[in-house]
mmCIF file of C-alpha atoms in Angstrom:
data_model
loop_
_atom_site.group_PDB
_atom_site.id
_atom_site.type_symbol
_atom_site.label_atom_id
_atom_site.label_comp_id
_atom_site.label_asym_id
_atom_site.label_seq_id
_atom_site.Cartn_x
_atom_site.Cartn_y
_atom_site.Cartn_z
ATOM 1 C CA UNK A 1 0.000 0.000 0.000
ATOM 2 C CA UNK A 2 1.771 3.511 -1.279
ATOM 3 C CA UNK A 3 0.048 6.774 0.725
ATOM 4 C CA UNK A 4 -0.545 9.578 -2.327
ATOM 5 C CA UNK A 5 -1.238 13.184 -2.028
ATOM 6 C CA UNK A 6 -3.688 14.519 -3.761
ATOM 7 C CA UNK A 7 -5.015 17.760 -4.944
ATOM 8 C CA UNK A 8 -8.293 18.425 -6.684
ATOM 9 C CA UNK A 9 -9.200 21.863 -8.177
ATOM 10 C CA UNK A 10 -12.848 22.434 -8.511
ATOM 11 C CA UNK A 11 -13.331 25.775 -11.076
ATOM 12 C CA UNK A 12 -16.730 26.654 -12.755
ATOM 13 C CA UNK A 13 -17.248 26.043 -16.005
ATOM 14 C CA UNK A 14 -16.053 29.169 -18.171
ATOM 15 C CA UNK A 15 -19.537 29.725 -19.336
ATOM 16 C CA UNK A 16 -20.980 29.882 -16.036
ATOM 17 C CA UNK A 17 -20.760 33.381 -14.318
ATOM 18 C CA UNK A 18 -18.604 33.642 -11.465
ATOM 19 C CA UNK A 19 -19.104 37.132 -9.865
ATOM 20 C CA UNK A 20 -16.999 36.494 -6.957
ATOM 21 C CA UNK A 21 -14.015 36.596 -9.468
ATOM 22 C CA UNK A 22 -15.564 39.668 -11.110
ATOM 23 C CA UNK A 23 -15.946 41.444 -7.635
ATOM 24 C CA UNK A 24 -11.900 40.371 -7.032
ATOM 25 C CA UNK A 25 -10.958 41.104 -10.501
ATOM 26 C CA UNK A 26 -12.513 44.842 -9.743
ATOM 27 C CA UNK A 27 -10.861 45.064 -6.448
ATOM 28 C CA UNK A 28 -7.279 44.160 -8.039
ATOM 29 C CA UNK A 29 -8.059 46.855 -11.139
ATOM 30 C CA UNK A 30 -8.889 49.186 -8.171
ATOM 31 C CA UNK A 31 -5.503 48.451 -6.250
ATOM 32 C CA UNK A 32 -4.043 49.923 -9.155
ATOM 33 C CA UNK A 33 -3.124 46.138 -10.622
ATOM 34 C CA UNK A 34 -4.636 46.952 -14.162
ATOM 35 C CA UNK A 35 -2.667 44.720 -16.070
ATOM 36 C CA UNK A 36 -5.178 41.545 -14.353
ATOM 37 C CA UNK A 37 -7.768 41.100 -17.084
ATOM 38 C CA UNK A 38 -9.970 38.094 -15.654
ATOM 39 C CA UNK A 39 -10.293 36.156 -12.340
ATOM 40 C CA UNK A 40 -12.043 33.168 -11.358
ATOM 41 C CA UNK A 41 -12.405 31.376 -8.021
ATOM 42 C CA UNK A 42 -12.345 27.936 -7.391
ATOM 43 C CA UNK A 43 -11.839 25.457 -4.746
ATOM 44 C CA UNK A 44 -9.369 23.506 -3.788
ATOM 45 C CA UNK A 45 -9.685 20.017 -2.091
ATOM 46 C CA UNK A 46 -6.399 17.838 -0.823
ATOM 47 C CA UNK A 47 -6.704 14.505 0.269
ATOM 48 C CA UNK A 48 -4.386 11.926 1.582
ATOM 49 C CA UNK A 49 -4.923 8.172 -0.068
ATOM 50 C CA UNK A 50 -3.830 4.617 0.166
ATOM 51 C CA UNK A 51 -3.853 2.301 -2.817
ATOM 52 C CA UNK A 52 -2.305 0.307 -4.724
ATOM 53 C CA UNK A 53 -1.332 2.756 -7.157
ATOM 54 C CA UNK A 54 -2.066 6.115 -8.648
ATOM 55 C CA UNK A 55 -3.780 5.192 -11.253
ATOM 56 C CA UNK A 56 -5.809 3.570 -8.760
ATOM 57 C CA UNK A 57 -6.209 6.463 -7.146
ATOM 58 C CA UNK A 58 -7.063 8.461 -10.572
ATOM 59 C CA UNK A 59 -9.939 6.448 -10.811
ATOM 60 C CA UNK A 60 -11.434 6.481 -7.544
ATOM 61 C CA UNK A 61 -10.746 10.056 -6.741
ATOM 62 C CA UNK A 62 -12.387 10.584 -10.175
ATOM 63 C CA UNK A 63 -15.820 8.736 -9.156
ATOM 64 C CA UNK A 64 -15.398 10.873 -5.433
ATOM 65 C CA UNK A 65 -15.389 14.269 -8.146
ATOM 66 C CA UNK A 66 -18.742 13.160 -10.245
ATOM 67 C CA UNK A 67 -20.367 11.708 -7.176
ATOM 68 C CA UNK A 68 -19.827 14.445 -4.809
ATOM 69 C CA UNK A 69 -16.618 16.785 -4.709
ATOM 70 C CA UNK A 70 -18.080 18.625 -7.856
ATOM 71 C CA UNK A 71 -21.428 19.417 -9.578
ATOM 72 C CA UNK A 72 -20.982 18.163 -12.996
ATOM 73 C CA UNK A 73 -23.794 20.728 -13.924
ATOM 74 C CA UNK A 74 -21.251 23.966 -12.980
ATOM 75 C CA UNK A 75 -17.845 23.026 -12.195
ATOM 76 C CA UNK A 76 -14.995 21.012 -14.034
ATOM 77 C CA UNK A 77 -12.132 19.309 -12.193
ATOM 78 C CA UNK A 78 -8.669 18.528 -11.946
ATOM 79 C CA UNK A 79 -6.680 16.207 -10.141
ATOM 80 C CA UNK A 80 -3.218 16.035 -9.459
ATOM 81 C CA UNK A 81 -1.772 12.943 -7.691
ATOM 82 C CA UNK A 82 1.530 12.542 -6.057
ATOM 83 C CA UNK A 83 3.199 9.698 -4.455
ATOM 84 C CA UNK A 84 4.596 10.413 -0.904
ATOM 85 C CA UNK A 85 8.053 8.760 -0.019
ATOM 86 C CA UNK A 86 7.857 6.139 2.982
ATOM 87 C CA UNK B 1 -56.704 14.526 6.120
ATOM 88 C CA UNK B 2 -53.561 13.974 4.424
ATOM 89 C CA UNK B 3 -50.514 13.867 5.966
ATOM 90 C CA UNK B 4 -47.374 15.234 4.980
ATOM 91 C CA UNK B 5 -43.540 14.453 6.151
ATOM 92 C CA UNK B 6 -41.644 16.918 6.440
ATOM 93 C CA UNK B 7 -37.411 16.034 6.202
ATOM 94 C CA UNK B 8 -35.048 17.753 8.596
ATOM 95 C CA UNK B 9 -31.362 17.848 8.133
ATOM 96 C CA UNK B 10 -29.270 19.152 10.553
ATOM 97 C CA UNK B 11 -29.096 22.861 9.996
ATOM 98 C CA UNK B 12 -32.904 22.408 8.438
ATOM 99 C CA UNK B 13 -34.160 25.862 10.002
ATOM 100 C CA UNK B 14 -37.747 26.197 7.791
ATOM 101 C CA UNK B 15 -39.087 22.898 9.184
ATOM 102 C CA UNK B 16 -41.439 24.267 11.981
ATOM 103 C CA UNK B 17 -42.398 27.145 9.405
ATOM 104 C CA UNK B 18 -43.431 24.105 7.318
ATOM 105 C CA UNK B 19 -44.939 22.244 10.284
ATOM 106 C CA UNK B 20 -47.292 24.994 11.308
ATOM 107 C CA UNK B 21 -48.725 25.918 7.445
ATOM 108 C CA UNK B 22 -49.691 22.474 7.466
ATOM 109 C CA UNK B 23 -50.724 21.780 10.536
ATOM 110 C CA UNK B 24 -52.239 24.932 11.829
ATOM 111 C CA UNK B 25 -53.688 26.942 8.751
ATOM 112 C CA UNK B 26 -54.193 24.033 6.682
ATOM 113 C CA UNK B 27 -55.523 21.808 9.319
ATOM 114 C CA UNK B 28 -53.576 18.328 7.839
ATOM 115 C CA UNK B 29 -51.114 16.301 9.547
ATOM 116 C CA UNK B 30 -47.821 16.761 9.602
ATOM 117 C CA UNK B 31 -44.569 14.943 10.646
ATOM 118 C CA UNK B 32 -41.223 15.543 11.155
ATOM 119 C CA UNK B 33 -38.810 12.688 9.229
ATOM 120 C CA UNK B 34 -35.202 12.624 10.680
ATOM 121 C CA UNK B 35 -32.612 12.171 8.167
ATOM 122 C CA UNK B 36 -31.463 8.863 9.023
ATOM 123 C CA UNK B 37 -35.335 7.723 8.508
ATOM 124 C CA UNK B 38 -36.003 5.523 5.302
ATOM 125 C CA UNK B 39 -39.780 4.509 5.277
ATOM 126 C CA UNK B 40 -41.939 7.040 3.617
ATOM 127 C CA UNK B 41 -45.045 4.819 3.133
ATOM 128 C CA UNK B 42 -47.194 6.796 5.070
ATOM 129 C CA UNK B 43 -46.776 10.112 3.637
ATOM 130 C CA UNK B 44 -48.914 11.911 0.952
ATOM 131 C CA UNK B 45 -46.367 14.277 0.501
ATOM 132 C CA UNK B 46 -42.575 15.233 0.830
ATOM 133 C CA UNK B 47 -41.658 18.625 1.666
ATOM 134 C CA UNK B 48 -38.302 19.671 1.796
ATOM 135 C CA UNK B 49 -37.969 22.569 3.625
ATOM 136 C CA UNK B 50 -35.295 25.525 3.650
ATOM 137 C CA UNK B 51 -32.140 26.054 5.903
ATOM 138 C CA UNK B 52 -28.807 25.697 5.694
ATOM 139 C CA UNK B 53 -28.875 21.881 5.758
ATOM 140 C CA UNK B 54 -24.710 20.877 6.651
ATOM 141 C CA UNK B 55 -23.560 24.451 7.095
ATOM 142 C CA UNK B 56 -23.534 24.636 3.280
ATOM 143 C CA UNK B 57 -20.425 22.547 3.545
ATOM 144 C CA UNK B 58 -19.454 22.249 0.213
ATOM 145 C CA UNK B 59 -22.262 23.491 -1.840
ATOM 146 C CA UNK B 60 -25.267 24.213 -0.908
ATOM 147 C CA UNK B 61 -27.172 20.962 -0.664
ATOM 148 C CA UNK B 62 -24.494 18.891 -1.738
ATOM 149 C CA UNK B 63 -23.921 16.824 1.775
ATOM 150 C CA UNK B 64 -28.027 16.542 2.031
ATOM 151 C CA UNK B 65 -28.117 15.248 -0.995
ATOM 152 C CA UNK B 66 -26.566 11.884 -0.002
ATOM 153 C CA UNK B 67 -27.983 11.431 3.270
ATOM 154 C CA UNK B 68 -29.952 8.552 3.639
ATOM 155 C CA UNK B 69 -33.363 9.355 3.481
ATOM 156 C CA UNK B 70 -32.794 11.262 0.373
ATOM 157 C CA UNK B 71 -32.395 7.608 -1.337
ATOM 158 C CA UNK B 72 -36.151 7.302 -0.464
ATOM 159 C CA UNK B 73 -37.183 10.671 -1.499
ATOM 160 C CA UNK B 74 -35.701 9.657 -4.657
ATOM 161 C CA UNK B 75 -37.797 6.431 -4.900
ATOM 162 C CA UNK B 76 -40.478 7.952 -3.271
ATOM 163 C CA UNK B 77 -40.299 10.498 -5.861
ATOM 164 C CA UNK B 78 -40.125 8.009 -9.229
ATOM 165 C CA UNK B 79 -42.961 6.285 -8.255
ATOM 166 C CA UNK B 80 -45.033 9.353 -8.828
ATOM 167 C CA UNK B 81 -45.606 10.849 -4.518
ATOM 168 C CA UNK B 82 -45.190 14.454 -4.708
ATOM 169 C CA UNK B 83 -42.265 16.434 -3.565
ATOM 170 C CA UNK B 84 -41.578 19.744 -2.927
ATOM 171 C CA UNK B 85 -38.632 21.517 -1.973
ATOM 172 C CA UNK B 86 -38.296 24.928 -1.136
ATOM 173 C CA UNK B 87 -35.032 26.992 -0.406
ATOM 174 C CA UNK B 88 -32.459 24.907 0.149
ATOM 175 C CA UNK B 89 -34.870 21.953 -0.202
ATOM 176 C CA UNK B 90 -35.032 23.398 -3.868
ATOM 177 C CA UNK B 91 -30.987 23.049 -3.438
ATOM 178 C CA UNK B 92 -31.120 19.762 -2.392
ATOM 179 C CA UNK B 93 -33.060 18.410 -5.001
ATOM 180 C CA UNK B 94 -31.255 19.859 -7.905
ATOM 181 C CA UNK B 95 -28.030 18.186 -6.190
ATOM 182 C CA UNK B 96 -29.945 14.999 -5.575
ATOM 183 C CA UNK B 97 -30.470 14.875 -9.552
ATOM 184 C CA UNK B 98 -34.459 15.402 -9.124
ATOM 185 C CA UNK B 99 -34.283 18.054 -10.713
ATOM 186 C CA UNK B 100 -32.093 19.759 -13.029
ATOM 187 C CA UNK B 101 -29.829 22.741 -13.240
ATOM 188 C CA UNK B 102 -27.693 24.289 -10.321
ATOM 189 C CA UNK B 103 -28.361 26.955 -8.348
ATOM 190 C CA UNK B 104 -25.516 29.693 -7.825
ATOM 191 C CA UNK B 105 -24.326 32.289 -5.442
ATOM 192 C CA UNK B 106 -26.537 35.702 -6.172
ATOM 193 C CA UNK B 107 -25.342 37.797 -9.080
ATOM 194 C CA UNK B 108 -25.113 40.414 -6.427
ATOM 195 C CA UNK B 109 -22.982 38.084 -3.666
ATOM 196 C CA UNK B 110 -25.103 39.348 -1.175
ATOM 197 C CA UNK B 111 -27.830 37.320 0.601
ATOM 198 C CA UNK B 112 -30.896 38.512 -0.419
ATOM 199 C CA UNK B 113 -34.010 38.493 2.209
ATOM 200 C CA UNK B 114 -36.959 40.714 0.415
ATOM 201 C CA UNK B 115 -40.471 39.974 -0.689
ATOM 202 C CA UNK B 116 -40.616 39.427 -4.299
ATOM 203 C CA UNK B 117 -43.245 38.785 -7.023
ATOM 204 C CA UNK B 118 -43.767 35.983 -9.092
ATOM 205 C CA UNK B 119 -45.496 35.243 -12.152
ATOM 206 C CA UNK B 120 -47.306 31.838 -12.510
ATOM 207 C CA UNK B 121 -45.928 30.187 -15.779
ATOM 208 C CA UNK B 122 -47.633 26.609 -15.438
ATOM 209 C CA UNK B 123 -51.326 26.117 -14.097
ATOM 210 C CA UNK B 124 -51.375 22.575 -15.016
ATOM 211 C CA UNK B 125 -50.009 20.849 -12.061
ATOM 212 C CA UNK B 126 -50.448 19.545 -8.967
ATOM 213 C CA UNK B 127 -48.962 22.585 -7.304
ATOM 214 C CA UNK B 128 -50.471 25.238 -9.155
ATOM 215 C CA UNK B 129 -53.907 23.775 -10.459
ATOM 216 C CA UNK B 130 -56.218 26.410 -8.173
ATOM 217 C CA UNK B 131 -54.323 29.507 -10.104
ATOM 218 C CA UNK B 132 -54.036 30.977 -13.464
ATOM 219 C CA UNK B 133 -51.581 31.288 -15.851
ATOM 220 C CA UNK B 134 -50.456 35.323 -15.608
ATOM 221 C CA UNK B 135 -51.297 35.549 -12.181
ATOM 222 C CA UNK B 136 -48.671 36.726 -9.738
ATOM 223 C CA UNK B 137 -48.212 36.137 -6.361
ATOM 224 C CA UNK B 138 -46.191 38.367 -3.421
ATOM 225 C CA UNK B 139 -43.491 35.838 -1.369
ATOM 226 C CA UNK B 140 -40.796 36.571 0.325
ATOM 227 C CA UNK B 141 -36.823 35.157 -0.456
ATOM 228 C CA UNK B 142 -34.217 34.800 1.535
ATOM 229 C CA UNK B 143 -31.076 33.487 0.270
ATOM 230 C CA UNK B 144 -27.400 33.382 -0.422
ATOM 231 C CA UNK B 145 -27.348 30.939 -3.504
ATOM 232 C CA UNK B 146 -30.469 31.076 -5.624
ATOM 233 C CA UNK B 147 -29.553 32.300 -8.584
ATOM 234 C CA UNK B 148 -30.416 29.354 -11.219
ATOM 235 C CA UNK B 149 -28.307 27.920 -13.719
ATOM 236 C CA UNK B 150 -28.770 25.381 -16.611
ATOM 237 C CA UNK B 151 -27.011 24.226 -19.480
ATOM 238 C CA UNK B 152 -28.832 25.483 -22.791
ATOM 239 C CA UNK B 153 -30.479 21.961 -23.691
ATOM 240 C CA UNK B 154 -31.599 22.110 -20.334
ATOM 241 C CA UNK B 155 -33.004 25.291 -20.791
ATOM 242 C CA UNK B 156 -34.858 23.926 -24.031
ATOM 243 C CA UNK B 157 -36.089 21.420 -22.462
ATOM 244 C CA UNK B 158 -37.541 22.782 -19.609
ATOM 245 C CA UNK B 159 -39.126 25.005 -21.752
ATOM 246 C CA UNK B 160 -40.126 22.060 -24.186
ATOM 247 C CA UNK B 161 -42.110 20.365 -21.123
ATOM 248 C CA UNK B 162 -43.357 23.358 -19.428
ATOM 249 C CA UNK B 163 -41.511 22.868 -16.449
ATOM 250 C CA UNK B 164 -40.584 26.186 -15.176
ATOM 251 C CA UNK B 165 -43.053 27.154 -13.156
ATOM 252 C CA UNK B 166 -42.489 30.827 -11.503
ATOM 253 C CA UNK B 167 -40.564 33.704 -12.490
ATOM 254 C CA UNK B 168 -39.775 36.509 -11.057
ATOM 255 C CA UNK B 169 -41.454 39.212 -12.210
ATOM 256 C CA UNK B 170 -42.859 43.073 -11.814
ATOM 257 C CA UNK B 171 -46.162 43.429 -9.647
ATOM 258 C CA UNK B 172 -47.890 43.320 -12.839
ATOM 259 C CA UNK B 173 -45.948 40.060 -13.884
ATOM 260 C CA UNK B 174 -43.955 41.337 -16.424
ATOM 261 C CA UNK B 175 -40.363 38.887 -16.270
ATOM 262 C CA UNK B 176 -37.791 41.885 -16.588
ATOM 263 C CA UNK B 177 -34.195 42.221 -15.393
ATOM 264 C CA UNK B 178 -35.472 44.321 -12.679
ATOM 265 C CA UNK B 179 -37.578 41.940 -11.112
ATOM 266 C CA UNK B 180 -34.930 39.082 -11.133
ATOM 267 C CA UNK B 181 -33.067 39.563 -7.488
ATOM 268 C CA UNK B 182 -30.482 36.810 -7.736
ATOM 269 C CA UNK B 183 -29.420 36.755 -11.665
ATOM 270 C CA UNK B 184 -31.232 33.320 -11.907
ATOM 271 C CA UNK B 185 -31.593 32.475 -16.188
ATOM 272 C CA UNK B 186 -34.726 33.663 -17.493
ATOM 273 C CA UNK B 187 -35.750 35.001 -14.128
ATOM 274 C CA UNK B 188 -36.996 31.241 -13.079
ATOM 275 C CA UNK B 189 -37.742 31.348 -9.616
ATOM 276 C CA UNK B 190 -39.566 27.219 -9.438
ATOM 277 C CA UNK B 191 -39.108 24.332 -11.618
ATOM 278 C CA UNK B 192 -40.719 21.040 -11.590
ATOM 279 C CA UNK B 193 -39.632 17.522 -13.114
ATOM 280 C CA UNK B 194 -40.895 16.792 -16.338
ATOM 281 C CA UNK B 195 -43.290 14.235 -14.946
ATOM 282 C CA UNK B 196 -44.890 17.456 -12.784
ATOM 283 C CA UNK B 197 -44.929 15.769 -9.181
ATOM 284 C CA UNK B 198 -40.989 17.549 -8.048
ATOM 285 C CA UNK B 199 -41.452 20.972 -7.222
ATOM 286 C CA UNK B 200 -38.528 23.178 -6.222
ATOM 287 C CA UNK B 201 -38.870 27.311 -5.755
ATOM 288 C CA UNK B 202 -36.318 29.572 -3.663
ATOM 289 C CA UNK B 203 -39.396 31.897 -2.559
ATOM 290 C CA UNK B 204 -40.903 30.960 0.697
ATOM 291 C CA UNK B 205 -44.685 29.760 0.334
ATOM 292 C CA UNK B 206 -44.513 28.782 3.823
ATOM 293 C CA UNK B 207 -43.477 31.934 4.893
ATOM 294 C CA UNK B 208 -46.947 33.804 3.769
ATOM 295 C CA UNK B 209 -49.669 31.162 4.186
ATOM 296 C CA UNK B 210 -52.126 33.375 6.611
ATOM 297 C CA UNK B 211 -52.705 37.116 6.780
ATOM 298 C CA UNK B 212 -50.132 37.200 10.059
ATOM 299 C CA UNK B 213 -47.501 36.974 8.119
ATOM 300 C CA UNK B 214 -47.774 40.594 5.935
ATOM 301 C CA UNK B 215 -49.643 38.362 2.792
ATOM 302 C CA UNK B 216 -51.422 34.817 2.055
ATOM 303 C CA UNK B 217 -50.311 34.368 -1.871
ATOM 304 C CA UNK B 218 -48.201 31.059 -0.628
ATOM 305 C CA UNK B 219 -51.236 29.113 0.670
ATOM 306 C CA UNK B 220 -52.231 28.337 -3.115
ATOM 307 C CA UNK B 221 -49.466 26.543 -3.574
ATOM 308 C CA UNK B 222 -50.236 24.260 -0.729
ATOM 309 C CA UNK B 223 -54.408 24.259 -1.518
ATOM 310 C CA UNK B 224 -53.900 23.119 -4.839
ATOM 311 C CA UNK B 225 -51.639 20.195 -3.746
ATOM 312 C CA UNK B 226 -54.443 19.437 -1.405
ATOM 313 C CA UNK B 227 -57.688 19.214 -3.656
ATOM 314 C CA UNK B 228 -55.394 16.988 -6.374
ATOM 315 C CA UNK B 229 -54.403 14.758 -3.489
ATOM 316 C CA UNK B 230 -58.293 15.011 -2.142
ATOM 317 C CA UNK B 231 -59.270 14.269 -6.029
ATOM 318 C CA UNK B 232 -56.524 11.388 -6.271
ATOM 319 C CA UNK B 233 -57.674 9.891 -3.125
ATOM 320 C CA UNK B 234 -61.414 9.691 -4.288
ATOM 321 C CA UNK B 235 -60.714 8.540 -7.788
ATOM 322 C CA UNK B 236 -58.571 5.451 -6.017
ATOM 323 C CA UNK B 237 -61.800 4.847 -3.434
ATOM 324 C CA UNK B 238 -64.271 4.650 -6.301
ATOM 325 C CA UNK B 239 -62.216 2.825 -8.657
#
């Protein structure tokens, strides 16, 4: 059994409408940081995993995104796995 | 007298609202259903009622979602009982897959708590059947995360089955910009399922059932449930 780290990012979809960003992305223009065009906000979720291996891990973690950690219906994902050293 | 179950999740803070427009002005039964419950048999209807069921942990509804009596809303649900959801019981069943769509954080970010108007888009169903199309009722909102999102095929088909039920509209039920509070697409305020017995608004019905409560539109919602149970239940006894 190998532990893994991983990390999953949870972003809204680009067509849905994220105004939190909008109302950071006006705060940053407003700090005088004009050159910041867009921001978005998204989550992100780290969890720590035994298995047999990461891809393994890929899959389950994937099921854990469709079934709960995201809403298909708003948000994409992304998941980044890393094997910890014993 | 029909009896109706109403779910509580922890954080579940529209249940006794719920409890008394039954109970009280409506003079049916009514029942509280823990979470952890499972058996639904004796229940002519399902209301899921608002709050902020898990803290919001997550998203909104998310957690309730899986709990386990949602499994037998679900089934409860298919085979036809009606459900209705309002608030963050609206959130829950969008989450649970009853319904579709999402429902967002406010256009504005801020929690909304106002009376707003709606404009009745569906008379044909079992929520709805003792109003008109056009007509438009006063209720009040109150929430963080009700601004409602679909994808476009979703939107189509909502459309294509007559499934959106409110929007939010002017008093005199025009569906404008203005009169949408949270950003929600198309102004929709209520959707059902395409089979018509899953109902899910963010306006409180609950919250304006008797003349106490500064306006009565929400008790239609509930009367017309009642006479097509009432109907339902006499059809069954004469067949």
């Amino acid at each position: 059994m190998k532990e893994f780290k991983v990390k999953i990012e949870v972003k809204l979809k680009p067509v849905v409408l994220d105004p939190q960003g909008k109302t950071v992305l006006q705060a940053l223009n407003n700090l005088g940081y004009a050159e910041v065009g867009d921001a978005r906000i998204g989550k992100l979720i780290e969890l720590t995993v035994s298995d047999g291996s990461a891809e393994n891990v890929r899959e389950r973690v994937n099921e854990m995104c469709m079934k709960l950690l995201s809403n298909p219906v708003i948000e994409n994902f992304d998941i980044n796995i890393e094997e910890q050293n014993a | 007298m029909l009896k109706f179950g109403i779910v509580v999740f922890p954080g579940s803070n529209c249940d006794h609202d719920c409890y008394h427009t039954i109970k009280h002005v409506l003079g049916h039964d009514a029942r509280f259903v823990w979470h952890e419950e499972t058996d639904l048999s004796e229940y002519d209807c399902i209301i899921i009622p608002g709050g902020f069921s898990y803290g919001d942990y997550l998203r909104t509804g998310s957690i309730a979602s899986l709990s386990p009596i949602m499994q037998s809303v679900s089934d409860y649900a298919c085979a036809g009982g009606p459900v209705i959801g309002i608030c963050n019981g609206f959130q829950v069943l969008v989450e649970a897959g009853l319904l579709p769509g999402s429902l967002i954080k406010n256009a504005s970010l801020k929690f909304i708590c106002k009376w707003v108007y709606l404009r009745l888009e569906n008379s044909d169903t079992l929520f709805t059947s003792n109003m008109n199309i056009g007509d438009v009722l006063r209720i009040p909102v109150a929430h963080g995360e009700g601004n409602y999102f679909c994808t476009a095929e979703d939107l189509k088909e909502l459309e294509r089955n007559s499934q959106i039920i409110f929007r939010y509209s002017t008093p005199l039920g025009e569906v404008i910009d203005e009169a949408n509070p949270n950003g929600s697409l198309d102004n929709i305020a209520g959707i059902s399922n395409k089979e018509g017995n899953v109902l899910g608004m963010m306006p409180h019905p609950e919250r304006c059932s008797e003349g106490l409560m500064g306006g009565e539109d929400g008790r239609a919602i509930f009367e017309s449930l009642i006479s097509n149970l009432h109907q339902k239940g006499r059809a069954i006894r004469e067949a």
